[in-house]
Short mmCIF file of C-alpha atoms in Angstrom, two decimals:
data_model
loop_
_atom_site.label_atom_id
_atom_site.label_comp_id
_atom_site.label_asym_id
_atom_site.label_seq_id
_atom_site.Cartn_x
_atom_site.Cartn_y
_atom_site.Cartn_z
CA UNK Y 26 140.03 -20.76 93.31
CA UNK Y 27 142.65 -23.15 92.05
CA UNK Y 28 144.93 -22.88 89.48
CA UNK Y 29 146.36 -24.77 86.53
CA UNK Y 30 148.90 -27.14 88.44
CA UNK Y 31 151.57 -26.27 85.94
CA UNK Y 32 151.27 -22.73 85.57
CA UNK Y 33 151.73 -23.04 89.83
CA UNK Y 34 154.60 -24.51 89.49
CA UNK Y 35 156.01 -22.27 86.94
CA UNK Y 36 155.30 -19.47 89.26
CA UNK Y 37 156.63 -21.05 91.85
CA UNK Y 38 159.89 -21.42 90.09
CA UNK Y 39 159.95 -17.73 89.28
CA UNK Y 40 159.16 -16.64 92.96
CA UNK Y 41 162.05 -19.30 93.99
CA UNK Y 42 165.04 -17.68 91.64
CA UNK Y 43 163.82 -14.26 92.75
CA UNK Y 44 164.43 -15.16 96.73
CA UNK Y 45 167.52 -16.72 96.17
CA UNK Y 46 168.57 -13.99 93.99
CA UNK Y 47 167.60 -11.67 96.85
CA UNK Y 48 169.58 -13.84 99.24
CA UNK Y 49 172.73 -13.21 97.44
CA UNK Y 50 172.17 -9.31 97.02
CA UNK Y 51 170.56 -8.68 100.38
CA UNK Y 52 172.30 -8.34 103.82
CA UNK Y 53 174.51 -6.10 106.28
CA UNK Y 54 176.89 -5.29 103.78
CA UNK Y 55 175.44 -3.21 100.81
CA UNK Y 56 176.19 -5.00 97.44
CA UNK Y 57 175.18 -3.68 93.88
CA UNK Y 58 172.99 -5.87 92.14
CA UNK Y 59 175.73 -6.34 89.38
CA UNK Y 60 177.87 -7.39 92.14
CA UNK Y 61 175.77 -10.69 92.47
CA UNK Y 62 176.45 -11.40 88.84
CA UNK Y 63 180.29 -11.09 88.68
CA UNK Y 64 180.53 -13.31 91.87
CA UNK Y 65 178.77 -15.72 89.95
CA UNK Y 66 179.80 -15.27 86.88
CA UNK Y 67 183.29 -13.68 87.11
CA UNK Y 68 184.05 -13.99 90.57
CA UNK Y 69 187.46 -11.74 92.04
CA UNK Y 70 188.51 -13.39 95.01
CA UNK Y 71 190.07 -9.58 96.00
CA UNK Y 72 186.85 -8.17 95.61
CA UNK Y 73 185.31 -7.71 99.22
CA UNK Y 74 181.80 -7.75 97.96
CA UNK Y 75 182.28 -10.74 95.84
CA UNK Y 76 184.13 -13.07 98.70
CA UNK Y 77 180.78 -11.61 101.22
CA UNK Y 78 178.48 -13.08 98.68
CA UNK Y 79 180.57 -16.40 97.29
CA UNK Y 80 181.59 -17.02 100.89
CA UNK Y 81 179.22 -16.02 103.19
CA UNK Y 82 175.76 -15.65 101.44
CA UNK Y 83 175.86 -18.13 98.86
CA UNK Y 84 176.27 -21.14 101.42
CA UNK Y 85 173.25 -20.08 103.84
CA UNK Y 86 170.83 -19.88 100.35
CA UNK Y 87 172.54 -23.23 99.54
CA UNK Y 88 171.47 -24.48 102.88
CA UNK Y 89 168.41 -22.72 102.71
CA UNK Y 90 167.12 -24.10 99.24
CA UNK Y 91 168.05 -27.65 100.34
CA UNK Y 92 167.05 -27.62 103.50
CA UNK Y 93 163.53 -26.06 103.06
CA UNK Y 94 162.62 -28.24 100.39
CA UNK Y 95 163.20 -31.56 102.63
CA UNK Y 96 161.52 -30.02 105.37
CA UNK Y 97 158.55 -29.05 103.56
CA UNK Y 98 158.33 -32.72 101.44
CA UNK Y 99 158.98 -34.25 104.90
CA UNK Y 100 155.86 -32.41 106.04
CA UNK Y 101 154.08 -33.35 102.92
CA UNK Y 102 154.68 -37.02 103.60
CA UNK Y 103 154.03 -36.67 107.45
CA UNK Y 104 150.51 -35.19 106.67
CA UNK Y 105 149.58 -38.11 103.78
CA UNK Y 106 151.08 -40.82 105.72
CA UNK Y 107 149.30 -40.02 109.12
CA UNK Y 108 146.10 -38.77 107.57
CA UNK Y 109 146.30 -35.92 110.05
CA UNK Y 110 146.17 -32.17 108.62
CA UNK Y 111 148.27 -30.84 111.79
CA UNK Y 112 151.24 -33.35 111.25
CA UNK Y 113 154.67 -32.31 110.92
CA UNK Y 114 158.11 -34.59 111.22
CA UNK Y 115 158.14 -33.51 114.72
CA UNK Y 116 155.49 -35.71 115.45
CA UNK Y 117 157.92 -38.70 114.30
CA UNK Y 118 160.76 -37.12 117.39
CA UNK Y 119 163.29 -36.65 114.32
CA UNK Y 120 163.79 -33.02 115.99
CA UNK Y 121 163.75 -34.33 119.32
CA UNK Y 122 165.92 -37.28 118.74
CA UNK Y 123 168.70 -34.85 116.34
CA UNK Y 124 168.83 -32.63 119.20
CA UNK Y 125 169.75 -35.23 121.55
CA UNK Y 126 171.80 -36.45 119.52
CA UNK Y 127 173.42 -33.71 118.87
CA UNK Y 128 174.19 -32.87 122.88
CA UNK Y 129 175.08 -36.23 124.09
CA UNK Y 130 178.07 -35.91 121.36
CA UNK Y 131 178.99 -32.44 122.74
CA UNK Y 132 177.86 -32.99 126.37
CA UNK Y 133 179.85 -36.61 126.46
CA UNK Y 134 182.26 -36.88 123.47
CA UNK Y 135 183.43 -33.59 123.89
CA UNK Y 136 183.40 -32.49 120.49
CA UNK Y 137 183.35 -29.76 118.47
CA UNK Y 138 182.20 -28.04 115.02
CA UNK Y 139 179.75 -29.28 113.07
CA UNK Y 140 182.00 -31.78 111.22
CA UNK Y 141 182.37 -34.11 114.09
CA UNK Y 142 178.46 -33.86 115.41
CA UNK Y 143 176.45 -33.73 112.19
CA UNK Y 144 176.45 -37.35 112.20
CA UNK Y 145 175.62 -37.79 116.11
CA UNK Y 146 172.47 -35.36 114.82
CA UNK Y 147 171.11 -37.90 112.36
CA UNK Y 148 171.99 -40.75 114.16
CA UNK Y 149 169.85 -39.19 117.33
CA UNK Y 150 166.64 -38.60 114.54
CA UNK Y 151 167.26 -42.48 112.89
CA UNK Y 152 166.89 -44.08 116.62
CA UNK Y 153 164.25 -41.62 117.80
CA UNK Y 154 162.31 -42.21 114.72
CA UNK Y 155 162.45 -46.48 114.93
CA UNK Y 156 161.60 -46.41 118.99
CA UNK Y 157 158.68 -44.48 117.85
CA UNK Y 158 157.49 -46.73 114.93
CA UNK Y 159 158.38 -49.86 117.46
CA UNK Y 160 156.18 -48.35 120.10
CA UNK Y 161 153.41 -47.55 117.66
CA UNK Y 162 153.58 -51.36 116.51
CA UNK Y 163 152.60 -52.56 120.15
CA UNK Y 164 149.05 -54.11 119.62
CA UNK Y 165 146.91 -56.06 116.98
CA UNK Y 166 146.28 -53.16 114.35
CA UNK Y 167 150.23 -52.32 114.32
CA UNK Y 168 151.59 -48.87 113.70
CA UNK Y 169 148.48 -47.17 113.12
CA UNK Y 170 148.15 -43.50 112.49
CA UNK Y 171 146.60 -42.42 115.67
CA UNK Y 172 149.43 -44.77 117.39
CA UNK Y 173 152.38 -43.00 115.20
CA UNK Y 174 151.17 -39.90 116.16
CA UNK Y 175 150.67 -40.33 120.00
CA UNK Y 176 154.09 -42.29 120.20
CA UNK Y 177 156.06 -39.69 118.51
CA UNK Y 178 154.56 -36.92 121.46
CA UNK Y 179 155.87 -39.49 124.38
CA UNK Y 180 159.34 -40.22 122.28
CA UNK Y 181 159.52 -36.43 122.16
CA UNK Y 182 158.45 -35.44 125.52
CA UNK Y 183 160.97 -37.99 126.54
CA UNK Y 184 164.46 -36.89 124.77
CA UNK Y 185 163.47 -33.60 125.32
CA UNK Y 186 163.65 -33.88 129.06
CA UNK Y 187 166.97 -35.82 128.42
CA UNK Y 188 168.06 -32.92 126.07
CA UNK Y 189 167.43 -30.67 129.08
CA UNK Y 190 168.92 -32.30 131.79
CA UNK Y 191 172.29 -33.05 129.72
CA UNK Y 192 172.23 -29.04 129.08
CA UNK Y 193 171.69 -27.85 132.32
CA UNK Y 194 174.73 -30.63 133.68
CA UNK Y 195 177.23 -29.21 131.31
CA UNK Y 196 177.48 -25.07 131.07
CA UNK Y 197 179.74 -25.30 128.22
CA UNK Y 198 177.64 -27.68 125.99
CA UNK Y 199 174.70 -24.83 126.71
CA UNK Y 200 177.01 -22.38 125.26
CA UNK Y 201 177.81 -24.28 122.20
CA UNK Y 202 174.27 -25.72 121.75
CA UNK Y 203 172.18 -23.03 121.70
CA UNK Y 204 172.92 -21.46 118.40
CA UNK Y 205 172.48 -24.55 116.76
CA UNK Y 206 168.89 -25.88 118.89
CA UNK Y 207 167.69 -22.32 117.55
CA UNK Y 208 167.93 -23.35 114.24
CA UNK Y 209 169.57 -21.64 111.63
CA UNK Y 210 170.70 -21.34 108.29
CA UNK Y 211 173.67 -18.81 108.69
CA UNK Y 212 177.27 -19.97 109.52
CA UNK Y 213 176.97 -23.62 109.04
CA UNK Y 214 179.44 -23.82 106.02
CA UNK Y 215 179.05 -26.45 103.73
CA UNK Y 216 180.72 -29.31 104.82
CA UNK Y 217 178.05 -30.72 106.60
CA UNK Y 218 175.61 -29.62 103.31
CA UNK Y 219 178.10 -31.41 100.95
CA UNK Y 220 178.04 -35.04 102.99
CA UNK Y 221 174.43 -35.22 103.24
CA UNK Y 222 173.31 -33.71 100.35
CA UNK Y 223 172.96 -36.98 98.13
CA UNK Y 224 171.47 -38.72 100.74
CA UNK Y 225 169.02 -35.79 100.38
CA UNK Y 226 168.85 -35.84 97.36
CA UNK Y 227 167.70 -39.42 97.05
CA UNK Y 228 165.00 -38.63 99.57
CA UNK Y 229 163.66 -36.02 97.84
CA UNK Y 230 163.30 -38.27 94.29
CA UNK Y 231 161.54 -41.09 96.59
CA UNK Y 232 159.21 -38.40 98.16
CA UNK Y 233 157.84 -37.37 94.36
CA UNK Y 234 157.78 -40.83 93.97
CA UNK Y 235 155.66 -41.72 96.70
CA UNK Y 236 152.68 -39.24 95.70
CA UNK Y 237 150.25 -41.96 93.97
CA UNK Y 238 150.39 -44.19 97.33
CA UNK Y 239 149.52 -40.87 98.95
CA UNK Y 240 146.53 -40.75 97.55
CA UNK Y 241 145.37 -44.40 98.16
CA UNK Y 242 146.35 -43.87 101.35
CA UNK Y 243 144.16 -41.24 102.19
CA UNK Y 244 141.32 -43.05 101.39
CA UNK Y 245 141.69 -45.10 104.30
CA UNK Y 246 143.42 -48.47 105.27
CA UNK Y 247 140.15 -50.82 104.42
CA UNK Y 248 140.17 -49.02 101.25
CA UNK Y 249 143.93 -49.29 100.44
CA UNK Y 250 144.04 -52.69 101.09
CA UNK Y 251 141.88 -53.36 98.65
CA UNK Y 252 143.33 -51.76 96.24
CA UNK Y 253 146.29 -53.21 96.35
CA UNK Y 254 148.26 -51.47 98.65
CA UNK Y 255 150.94 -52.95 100.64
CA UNK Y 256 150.28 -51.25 103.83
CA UNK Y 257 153.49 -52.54 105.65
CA UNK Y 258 155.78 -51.87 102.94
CA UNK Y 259 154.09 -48.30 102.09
CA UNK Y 260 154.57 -47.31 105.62
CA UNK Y 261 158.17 -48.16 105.97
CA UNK Y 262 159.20 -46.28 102.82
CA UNK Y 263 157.16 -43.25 103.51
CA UNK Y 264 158.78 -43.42 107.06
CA UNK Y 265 161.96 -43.97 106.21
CA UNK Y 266 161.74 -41.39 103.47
CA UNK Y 267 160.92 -39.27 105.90
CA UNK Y 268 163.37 -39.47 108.24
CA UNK Y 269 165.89 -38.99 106.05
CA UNK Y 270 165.12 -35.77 104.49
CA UNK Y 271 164.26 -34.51 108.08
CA UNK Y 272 167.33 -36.34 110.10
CA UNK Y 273 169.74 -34.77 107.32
CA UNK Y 274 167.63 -31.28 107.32
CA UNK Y 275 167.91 -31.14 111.15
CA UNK Y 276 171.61 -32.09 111.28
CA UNK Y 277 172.40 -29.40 108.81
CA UNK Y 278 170.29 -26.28 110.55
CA UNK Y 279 168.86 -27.80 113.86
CA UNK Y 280 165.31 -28.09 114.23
CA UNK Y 281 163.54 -25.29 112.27
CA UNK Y 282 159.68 -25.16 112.99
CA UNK Y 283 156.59 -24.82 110.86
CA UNK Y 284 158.10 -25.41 107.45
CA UNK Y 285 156.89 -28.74 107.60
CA UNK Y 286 153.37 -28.09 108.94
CA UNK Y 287 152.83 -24.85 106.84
CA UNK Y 288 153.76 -25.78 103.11
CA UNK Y 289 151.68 -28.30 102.86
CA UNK Y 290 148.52 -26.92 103.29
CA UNK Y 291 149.72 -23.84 100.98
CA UNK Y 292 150.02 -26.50 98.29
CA UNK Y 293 146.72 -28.15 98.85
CA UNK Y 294 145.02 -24.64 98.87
CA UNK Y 295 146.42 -24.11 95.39
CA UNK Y 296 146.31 -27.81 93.58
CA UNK Y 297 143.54 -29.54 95.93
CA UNK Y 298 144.47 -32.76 97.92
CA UNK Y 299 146.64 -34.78 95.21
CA UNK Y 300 149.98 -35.31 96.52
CA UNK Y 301 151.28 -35.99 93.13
CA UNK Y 302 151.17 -32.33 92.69
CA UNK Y 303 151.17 -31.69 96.48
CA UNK Y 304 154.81 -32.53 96.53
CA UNK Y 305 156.29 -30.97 93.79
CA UNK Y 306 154.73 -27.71 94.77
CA UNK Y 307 156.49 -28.31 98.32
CA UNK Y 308 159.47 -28.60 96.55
CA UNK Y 309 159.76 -25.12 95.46
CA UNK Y 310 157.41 -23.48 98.11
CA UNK Y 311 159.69 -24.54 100.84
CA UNK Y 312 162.78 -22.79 100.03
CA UNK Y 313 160.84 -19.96 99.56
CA UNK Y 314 159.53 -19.86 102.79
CA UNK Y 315 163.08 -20.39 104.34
CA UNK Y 316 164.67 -18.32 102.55
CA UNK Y 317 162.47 -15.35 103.07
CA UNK Y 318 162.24 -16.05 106.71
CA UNK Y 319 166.11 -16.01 106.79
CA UNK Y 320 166.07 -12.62 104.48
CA UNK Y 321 163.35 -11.41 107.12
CA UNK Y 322 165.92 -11.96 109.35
CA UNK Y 323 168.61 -9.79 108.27
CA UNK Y 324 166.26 -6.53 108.17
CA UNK Y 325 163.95 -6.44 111.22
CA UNK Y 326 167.32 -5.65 114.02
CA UNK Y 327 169.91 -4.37 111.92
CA UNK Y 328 173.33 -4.89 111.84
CA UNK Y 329 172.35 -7.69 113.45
CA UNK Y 330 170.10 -10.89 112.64
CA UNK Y 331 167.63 -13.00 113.54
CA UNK Y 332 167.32 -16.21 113.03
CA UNK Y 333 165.02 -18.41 110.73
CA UNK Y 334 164.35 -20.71 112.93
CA UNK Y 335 162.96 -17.96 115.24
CA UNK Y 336 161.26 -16.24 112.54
CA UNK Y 337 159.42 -19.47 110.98
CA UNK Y 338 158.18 -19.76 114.66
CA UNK Y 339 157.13 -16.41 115.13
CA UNK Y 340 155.43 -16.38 111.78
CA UNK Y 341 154.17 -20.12 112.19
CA UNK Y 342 152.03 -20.22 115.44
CA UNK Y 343 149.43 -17.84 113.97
CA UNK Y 344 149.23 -19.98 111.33
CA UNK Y 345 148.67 -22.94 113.55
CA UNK Y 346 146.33 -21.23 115.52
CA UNK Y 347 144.20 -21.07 112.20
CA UNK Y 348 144.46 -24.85 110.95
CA UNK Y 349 143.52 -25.89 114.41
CA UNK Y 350 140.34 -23.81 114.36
CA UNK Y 351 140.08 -24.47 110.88
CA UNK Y 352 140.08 -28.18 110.55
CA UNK Y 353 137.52 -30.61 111.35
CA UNK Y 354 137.67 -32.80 114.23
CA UNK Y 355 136.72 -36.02 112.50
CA UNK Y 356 140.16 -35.16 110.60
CA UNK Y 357 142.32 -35.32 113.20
#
């Protein structure tokens, strides 16, 4: 049964500041819960707790919060601007075409740290994400749907066979690629956070923006035409929208699964199929899901950790496996 969509949100919010508080408190190193407030609040930078949290913890939630709520509005708008329930910005090759990125600047530019490949990353997901609109547009309908959808599987099927081949060339990029194809919010820092981050920030305003057109969208392109729509236009914005908050999100913590495909239909279980509300509530439900997944992390092989990337996965296919039995075919 559905809820008020504001008292959602609210608890949303609530369920939000109570993971990130738990990703400052929680991890390898035992901290007192008053220990989160004086590195906030009153921070010692000779206290060995405090520097663990301001330095080490705080960044990853920072990433995390950020991060997850792109991912999840990028699914959002994947889902509304496809029409199909099982969309993600995978389907676009934004994760294909960062990670390829991403190794042609190690495998051929020989460089290093995220500074100098971050922007290699997005500029892999910008190009992978045009050739796939360009080879959608082949024909007299355009870049339908159905043609956005089954170009984005060849684009990614096709730099991920690159991706491969430039890894198994070059040992060393292996070795310095891996952590980061795993995906990850732990030990990125925040440089990479603080360049994109109002880029990501203006993606995120133009994704709430976007919710109304959502909706006449859904209704179909006949429809939506004659309402008013600018199909064209709509399509570009939503896509380019979307490649943004997924290029940056990508660059940041490599290609994290199932945060795209999964919020969504939380949302729509809770405030129906209105994206105006869909949106917002991916805002908040993203992080959360990040987050936790990251916190998740840090208990099940201590000392060590595993990583969110890993654990979205893990978590994700069963939840894939139920949407796809789950949805109709005539929606797909």
């Amino acid at each position: 049964m559905s809820i008020k969509p504001l008292v959602g949100i609210t608890v949303a919010l609530v369920v939000l500041i109570a993971i990130l508080w738990i990703s400052l408190w929680y991890g390898v190193v035992k901290t007192p819960i008053q220990t989160v407030f004086s590195a906030i609040f009153d921070y010692d930078p000779g206290n060995y707790e405090q520097v663990v949290i301001r330095k080490l913890r705080a960044p990853r939630t920072l990433i995390g919060l950020i991060v997850g709520a792109s991912l999840a509005c990028a699914g959002a708008l994947s889902q509304g601007l496809t029409r199909n329930p099982l969309a993600s910005p995978g389907l676009l090759g934004i994760n294909a075409g960062a990670a390829f990125g991403m190794v042609a600047a190690l495998s051929l530019a020989n460089l290093e740290g995220a500074k100098s490949y971050v922007w290699f990353a997005l500029t892999g997901a910008f190009g992978a994400s045009i050739l796939v609109h360009n080879i959608a547009r082949i024909g007299r309908q355009g870049a339908t749907p159905v043609k956005i959808a089954l170009s984005g599987v060849i684009v990614t099927a096709l730099l991920g066979s690159w991706t491969s081949a430039l890894l198994l060339l070059n040992e060393q990029t292996l070795d310095e690629a891996r952590f980061w194809l795993v995906g990850s919010i732990s030990g990125r820092g925040t440089d990479a956070l603080v360049k994109l981050s109002p880029l990501m920030a203006c993606g995120l305003l133009a994704a709430l923006a976007l919710g109304r057109e959502l909706n006449i969208n859904a209704l179909g392109q006949h429809t939506s035409t004659s309402l008013g729509q600018r199909i064209r236009l709509f399509r570009a914005l939503t896509g380019l929208t979307i490649i943004v908050l997924c290029g940056c999100a990508v660059a940041i913590a490599g290609p994290i699964s199932f945060v795209g495909l999964a919020i969504p239909h939380i949302a729509r279980s809770i405030v129906g199929s209105d994206y105006r509300w869909i949106l917002p509530y991916s805002l908040f439900l993203g992080p959360c899901l990040l987050i936790g997944a990251d916190i998740l992390g840090r208990i099940v092989i201590q000392p060590r950790e595993l990583q969110a990337g890993i654990v979205t996965a893990v978590l994700g296919a069963p939840v894939l496996i139920l949407l796809v039995r789950n949805t109709r075919l005539k929606n797909l």
